[in-house]
CSV table of C-alpha atoms in Angstrom, one decimal:
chain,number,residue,atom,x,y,z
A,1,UNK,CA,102.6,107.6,46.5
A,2,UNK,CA,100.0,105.4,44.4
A,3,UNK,CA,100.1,102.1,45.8
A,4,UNK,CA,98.4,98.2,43.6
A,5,UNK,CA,96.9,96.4,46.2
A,6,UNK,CA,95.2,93.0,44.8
A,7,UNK,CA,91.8,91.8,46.4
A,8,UNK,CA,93.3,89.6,48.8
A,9,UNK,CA,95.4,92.6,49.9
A,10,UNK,CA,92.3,94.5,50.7
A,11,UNK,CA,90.9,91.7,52.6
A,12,UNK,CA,93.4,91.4,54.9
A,13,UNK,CA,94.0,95.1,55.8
A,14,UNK,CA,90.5,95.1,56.4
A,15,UNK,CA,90.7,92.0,58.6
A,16,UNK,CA,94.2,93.4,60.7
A,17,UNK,CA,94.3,95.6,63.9
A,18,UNK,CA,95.9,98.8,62.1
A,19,UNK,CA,97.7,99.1,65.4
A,20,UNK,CA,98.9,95.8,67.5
A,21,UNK,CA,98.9,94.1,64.1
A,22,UNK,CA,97.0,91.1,64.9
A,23,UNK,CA,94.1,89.9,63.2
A,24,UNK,CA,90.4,89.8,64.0
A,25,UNK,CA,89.3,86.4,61.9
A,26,UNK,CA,90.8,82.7,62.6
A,27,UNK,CA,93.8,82.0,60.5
A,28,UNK,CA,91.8,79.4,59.0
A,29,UNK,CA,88.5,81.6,57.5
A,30,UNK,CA,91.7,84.0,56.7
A,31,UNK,CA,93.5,81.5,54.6
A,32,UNK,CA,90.3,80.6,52.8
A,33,UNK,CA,89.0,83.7,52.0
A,34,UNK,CA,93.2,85.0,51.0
A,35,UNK,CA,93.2,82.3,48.5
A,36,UNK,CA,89.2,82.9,47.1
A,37,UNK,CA,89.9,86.4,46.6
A,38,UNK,CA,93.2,85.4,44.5
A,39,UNK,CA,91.0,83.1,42.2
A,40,UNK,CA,88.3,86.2,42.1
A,41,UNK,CA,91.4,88.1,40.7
A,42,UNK,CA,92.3,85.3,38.5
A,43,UNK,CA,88.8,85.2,36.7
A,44,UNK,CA,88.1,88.4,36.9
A,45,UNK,CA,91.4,89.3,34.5
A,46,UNK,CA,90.7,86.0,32.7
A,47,UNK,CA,93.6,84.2,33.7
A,48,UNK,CA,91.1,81.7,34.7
A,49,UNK,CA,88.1,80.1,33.7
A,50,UNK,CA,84.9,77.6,34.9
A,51,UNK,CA,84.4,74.6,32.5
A,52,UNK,CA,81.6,71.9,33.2
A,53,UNK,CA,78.5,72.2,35.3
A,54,UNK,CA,77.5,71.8,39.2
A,55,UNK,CA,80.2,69.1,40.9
A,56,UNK,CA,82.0,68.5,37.8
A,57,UNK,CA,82.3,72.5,37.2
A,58,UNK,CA,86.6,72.8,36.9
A,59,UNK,CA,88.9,75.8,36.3
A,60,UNK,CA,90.5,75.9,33.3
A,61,UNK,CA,93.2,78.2,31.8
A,62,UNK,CA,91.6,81.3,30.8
A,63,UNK,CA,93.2,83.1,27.5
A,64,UNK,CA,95.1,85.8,29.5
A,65,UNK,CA,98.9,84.0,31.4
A,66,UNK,CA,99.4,86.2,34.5
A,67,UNK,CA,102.6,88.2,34.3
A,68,UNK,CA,103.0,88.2,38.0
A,69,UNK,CA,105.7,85.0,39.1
A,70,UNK,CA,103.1,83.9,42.2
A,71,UNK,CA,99.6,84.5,40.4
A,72,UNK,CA,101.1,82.3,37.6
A,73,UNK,CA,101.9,79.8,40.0
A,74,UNK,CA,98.0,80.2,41.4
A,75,UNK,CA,96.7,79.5,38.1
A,76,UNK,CA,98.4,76.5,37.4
A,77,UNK,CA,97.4,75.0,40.8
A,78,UNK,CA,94.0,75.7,40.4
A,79,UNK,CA,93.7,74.7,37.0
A,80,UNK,CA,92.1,70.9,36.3
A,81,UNK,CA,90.6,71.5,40.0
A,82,UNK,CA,87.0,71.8,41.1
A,83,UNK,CA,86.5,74.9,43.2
A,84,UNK,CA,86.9,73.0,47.0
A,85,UNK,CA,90.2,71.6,46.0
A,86,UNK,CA,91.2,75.0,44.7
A,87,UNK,CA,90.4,76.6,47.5
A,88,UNK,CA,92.3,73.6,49.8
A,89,UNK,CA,95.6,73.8,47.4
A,90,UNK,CA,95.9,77.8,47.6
A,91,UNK,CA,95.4,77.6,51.3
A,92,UNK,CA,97.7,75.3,51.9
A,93,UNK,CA,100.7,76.5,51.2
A,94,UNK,CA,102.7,77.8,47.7
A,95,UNK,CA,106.1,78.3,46.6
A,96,UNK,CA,107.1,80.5,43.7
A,97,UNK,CA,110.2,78.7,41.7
A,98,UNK,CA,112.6,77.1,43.9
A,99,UNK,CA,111.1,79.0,47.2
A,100,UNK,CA,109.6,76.4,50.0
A,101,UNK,CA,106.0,76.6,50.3
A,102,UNK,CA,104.5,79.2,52.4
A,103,UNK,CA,100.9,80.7,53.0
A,104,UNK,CA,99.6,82.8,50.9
A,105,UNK,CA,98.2,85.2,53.7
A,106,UNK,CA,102.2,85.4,54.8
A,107,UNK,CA,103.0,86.3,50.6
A,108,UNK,CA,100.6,88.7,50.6
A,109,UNK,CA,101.6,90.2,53.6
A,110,UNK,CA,105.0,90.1,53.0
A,111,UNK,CA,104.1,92.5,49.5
A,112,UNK,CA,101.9,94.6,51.8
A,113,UNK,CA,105.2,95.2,53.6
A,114,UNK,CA,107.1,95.5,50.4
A,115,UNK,CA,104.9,97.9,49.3
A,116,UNK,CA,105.3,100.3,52.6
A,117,UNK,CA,101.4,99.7,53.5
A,118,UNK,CA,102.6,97.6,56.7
A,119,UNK,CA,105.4,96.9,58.8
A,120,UNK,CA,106.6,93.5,60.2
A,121,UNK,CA,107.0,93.4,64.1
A,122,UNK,CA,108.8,90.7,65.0
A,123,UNK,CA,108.6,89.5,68.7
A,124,UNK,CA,107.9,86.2,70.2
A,125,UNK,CA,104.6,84.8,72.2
A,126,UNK,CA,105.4,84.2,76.4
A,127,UNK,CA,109.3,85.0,75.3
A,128,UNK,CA,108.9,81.4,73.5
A,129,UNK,CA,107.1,81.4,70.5
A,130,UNK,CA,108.1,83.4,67.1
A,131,UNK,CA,105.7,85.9,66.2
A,132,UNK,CA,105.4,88.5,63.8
A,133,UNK,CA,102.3,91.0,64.0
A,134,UNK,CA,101.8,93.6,60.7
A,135,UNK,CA,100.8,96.9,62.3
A,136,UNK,CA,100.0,99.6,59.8
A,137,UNK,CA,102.3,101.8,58.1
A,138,UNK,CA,100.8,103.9,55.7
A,139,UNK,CA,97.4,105.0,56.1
A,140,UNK,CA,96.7,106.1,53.4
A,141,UNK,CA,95.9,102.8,50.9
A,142,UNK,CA,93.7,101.5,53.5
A,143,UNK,CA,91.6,104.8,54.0
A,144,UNK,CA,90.5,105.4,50.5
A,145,UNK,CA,89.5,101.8,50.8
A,146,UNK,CA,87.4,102.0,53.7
A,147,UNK,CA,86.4,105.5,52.6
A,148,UNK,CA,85.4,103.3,49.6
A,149,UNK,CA,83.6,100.1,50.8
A,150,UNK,CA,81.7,102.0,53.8
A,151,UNK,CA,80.2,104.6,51.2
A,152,UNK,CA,78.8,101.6,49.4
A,153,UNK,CA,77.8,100.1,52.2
A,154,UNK,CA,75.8,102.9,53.8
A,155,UNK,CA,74.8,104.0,50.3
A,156,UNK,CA,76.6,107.5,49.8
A,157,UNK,CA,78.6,106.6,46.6
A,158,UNK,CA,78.4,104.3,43.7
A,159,UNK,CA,79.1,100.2,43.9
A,160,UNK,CA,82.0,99.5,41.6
A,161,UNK,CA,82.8,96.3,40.7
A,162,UNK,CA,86.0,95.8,43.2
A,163,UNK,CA,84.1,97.1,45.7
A,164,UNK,CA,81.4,94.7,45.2
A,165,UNK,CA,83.6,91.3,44.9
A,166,UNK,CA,85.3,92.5,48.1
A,167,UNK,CA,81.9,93.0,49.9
A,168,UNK,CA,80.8,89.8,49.1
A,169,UNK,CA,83.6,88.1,50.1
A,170,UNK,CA,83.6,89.8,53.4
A,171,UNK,CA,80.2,88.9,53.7
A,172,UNK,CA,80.9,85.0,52.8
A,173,UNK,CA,83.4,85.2,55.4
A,174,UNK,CA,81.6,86.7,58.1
A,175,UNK,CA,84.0,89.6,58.4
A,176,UNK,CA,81.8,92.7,57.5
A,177,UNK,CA,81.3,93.7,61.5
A,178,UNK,CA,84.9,93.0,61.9
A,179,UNK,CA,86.2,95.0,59.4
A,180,UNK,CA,83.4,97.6,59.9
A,181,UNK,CA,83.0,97.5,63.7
A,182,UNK,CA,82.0,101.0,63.7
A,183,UNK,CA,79.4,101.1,61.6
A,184,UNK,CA,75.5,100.2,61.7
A,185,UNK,CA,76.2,96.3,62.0
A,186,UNK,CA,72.1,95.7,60.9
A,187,UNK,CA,72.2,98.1,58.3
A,188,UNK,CA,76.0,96.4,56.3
A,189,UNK,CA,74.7,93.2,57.0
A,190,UNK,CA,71.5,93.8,54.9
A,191,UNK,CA,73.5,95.8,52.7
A,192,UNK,CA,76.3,93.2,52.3
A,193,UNK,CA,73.7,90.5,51.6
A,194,UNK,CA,71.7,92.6,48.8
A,195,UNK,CA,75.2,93.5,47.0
A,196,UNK,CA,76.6,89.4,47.7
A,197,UNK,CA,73.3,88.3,46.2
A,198,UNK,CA,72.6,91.2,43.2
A,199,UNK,CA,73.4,89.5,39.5
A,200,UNK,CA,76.8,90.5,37.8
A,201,UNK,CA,77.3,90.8,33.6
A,202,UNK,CA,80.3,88.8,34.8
A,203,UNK,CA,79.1,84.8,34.7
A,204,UNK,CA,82.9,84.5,35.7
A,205,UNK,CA,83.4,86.6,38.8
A,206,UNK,CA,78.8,85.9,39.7
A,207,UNK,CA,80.2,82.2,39.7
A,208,UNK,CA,83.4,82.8,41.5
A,209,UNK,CA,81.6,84.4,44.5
A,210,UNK,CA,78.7,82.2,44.6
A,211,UNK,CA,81.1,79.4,45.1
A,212,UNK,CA,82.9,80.9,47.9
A,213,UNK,CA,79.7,81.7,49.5
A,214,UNK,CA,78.4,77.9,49.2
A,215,UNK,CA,81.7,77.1,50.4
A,216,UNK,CA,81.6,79.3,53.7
A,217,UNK,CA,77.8,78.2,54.3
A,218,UNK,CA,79.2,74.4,54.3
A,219,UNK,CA,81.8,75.0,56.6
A,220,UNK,CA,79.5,76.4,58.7
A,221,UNK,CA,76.5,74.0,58.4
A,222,UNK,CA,79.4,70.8,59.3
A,223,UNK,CA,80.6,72.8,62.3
A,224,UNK,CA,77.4,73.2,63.6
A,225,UNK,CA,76.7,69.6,63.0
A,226,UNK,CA,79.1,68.2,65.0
C-alpha cells in the first residue's frame, strides 16, 4: 500500500516514539518546525512565494492554488506575512471551513492516522487529564524513510531533494540525534550541517530553510539570554 506523506508528516514520525506514541521534542519546537515544513511544501510546489528583501522579505501567492482544503487555507494565512509571523499564525492554530481552530501537529497527525501510518491511543494523564499518544501502525512508510534519510546521512546513497529539506529542518530544530539516536551523533551532525548549509538551484526552498534556521538560532540565542 503506497502511502503520500507531506514534509511535516515526515518530521513528526521521525520525532514520535514508534511505540508509547509520545514525542521526543517540546510541543513548542514541534509546532514550529510542523508549520516550517508546511511552508517548505508550499514553496517548493509554488503555491508560495518570497517578495521584498531582508525584514521587509513577504510571502506572496505563488502561481500554483493548492488543491488540498488545509494547505489552501496555509497559503492564505501566510500570504502578506513576513516569515516570523508566518511561522506564529501556522503554529497557532487553523481551521479548515467552518472547523474550530486546531494545531497543525494534531491535523497532521490526525491524516497520519487517516492514512493507517499511526493509531490514536486515547487515555488520560494521572486518570485526570485527556491524552492521546500516536503509536505506530504501519511500519512500513516510516522505514523507507529512515532507510532514506540515514543513507544520506552516513553517505551510502544519493541526497534528493526531500531528503535534503527534511535534513535541514531536522537540523534547525535540533532533532537529528533524536530522530537518529542510533546512529554516529558526531558524524549526522557534521553531515546535517554540510547538507543544511550546501546551495540549492531552488532560491525558493535555499530561502525557505535558511529562514527557519535564523529563526531556530534566535529562539535559541533569547533563551539563553535570559
Amino acid at each position: 500500500m503506497e502511502h503520500t506523506v507531506d514534509l511535516a508528516g515526515e518530521y513528526l514520525l521521525l520525532v514520535l516514539d514508534d511505540h508509547k506514541g509520545g514525542f521526543r521534542q517540546d510541543l513548542t519546537t514541534i509546532d514550529y518546525t510542523v508549520a516550517a515544513a508546511e511552508l517548505v511544501d508550499l514553496v517548493g510546489m509554488g503555491a508560495l512565494e518570497f517578495t521584498g528583501t531582508g525584514e521587509n522579505r513577504t510571502f506572496v501567492p505563488g502561481e500554483k492554488a493548492p488543491q488540498d482544503p488545509l494547505l489552501a487555507e496555509l497559503a492564505e494565512l501566510a500570504a502578506g506575512r513576513s516569515y516570523d509571523e508566518a511561522i506564529t499564525a501556522l503554529s497557532g492554530g487553523v481551521s479548515v471551513g467552518d472547523d474550530k481552530p486546531r494545531a497543525l501537529r494534531s491535523l497532521e497527525l490526525e491524516r497520519l492516522v487517516n492514512a493507517g501510518i499511526l493509531r490514536a491511543q486515547h487515555g488520560k494523564l494521572l486518570g485526570l487529564i485527556p491524552r492521546t499518544r500516536y503509536p505506530q501502525a504501519d511500519p512500513t512508510v516510516e522505514l523507507e524513510l529512515r532507510a532514506r534519510l540515514s543513507g544520506a546521512l552516513v553517505g551510502t546513497t544519493d541526497l534528493d531533494d526531500r531528503s535534503r529539506a527534511l535534513i535541514a529542518l531536522l537540523y534547525a530544530a535540533h532533532a537529528l540525534g533524536k530522530a537518529f539516536p542510533d546512529l554516529d551523533q558526531k558524524r549526522i551532525w557534521r553531515r546535517g550541517k554540510e547538507i543544511a548549509n550546501e546551495s540549492w538551484e531552488d532560491d525558493g526552498l535555499a530561502l525557505a530553510l535558511a529562514q527557519y534556521a535564523t529563526y531556530m538560532a534566535t529562539l535559541s540565542a533569547a533563551s539563553l539570554g535570559r
